[in-house]
Short mmCIF file of C-alpha atoms and ligand atoms in Angstrom, two decimals:
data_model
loop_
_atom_site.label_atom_id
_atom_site.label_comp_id
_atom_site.label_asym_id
_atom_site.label_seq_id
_atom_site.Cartn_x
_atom_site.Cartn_y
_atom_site.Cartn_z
CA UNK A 2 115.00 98.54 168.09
CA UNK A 3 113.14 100.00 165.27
CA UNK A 4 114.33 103.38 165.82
CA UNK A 5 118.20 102.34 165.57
CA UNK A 6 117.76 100.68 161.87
CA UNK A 7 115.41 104.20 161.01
CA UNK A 8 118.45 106.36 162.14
CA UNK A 9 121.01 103.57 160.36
CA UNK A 10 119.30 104.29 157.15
CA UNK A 11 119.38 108.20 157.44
CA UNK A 12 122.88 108.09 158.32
CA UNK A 13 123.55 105.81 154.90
CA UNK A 14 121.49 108.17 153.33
CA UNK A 15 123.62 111.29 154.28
CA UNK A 16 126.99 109.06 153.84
CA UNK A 17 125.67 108.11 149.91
CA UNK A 18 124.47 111.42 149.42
CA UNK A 19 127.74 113.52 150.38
CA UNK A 20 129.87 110.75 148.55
CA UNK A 21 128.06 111.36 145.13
CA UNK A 22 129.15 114.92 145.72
CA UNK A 23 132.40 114.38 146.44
CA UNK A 24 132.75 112.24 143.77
CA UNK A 25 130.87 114.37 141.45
CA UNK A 26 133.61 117.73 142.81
CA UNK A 27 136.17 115.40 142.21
CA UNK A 28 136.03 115.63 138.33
CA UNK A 29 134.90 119.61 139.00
CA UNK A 30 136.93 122.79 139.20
CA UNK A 31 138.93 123.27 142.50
CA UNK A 32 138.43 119.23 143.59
CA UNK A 33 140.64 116.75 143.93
CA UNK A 34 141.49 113.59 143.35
CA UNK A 35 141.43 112.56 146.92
CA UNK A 36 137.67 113.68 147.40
CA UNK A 37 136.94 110.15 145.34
CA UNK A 38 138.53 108.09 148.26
CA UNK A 39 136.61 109.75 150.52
CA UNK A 40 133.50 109.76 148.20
CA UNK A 41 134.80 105.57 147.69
CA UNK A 42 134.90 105.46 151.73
CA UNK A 43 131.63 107.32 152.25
CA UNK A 44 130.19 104.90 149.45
CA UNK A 45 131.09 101.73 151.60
CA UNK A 46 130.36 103.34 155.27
CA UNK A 47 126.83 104.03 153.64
CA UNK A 48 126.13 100.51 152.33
CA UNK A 49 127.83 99.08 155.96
CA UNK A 50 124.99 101.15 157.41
CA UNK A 51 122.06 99.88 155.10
CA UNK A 52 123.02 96.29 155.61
CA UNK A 53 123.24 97.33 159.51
CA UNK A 54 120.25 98.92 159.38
CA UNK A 55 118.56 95.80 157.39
CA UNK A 56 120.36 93.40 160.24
CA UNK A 57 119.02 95.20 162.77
CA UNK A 58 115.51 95.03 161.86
CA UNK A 59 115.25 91.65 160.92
CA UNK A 60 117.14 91.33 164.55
CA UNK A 61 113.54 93.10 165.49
CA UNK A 62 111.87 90.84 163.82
CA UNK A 63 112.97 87.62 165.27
CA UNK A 64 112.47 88.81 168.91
CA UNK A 65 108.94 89.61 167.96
CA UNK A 66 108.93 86.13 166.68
CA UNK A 67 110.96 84.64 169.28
CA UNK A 68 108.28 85.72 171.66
CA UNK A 69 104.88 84.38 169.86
CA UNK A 70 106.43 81.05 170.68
CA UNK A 71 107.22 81.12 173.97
CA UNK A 72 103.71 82.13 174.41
CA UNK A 73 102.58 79.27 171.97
CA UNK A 74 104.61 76.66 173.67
CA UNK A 75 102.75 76.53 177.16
CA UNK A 76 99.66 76.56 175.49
CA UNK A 77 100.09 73.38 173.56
CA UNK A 78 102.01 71.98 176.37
CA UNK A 79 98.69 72.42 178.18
CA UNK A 80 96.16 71.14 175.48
CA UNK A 81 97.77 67.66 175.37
CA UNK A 82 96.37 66.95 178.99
CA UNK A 83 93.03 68.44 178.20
CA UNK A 84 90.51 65.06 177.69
CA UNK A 85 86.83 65.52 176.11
CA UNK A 86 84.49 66.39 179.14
CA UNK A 87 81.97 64.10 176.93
CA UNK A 88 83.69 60.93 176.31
CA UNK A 89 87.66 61.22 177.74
CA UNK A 90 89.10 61.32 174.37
CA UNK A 91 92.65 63.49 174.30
CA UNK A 92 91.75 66.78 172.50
CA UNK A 93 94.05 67.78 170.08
CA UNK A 94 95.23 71.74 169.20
CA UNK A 95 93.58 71.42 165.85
CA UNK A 96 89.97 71.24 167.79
CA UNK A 97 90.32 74.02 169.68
CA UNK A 98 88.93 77.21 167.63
CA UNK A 99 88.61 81.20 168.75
CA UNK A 100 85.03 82.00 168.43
CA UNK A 101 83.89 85.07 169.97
CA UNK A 102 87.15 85.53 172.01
CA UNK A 103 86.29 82.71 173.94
CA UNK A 104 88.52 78.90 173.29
CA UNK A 105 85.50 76.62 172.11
CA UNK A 106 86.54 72.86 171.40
CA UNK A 107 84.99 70.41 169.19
CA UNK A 108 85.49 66.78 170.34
CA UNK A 109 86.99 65.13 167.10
CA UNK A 110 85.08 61.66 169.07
CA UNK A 111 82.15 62.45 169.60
CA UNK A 112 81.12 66.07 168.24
CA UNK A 113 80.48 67.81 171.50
CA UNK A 114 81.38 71.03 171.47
CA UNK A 115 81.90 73.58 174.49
CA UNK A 116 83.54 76.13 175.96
CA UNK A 117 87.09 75.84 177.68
CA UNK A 118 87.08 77.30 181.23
CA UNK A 119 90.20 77.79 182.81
CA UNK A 120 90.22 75.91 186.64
CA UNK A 121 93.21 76.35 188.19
CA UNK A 122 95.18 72.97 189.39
CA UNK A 123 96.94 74.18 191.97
ZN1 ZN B 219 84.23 63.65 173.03
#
């Protein structure tokens, strides 16, 4: 995905850069006028191509996006049933903290705080 807006932009590049010339031989000895609407049509494929090119990576970006919250989405699904192993209170996202690559949750009730293991339900 990355690679097709990388090869967009060289190919605007090229387009812009072969326009300019033709434009610039254009005014020149032995152009013509018809080398400015190609330079014109060069001008406007190379600009299509940047905004492509710009589309294509924010495309990128929104799968990459996209994707963080389908993972997110199970996990908070799954934290609303979780209950204090202290005192039963619901536990919350917010109390749940990274520390040492392990899930450790403060009880917002009652202070406790431990580490989450995972038991399978089914
Ligand atoms: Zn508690």
């Amino acid at each position: 995905m990355k690679a097709g807006s990388v090869i967009s932009y060289i190919l605007a590049a090229i387009f812009i850069i072969f326009s300019f010339l033709l434009l610039l031989g254009s005014g020149g000895q032995g152009g013509s006028p018809t080398w400015i609407v190609y330079g014109i049509i060069g001008l406007i494929l190379g600009f299509v191509l940047i905004f492509a090119g710009v589309r294509l990576s924010a495309a990128a970006k929104q799968t990459v996006q996209n994707v963080t919250l389908n993972v997110d989405l199970p996990g908070n699904v799954k934290m609303d049933t979780i209950k204090c192993e202290s005192c039963g209170a619901p536990l919350a996202a917010e109390d749940m903290k990274l520390v040492n690559g392990a899930v450790t949750v403060q009880c917002h009730s009652c202070g406790t705080s431990y580490q989450i293991t995972e038991e399978p339900k089914w």
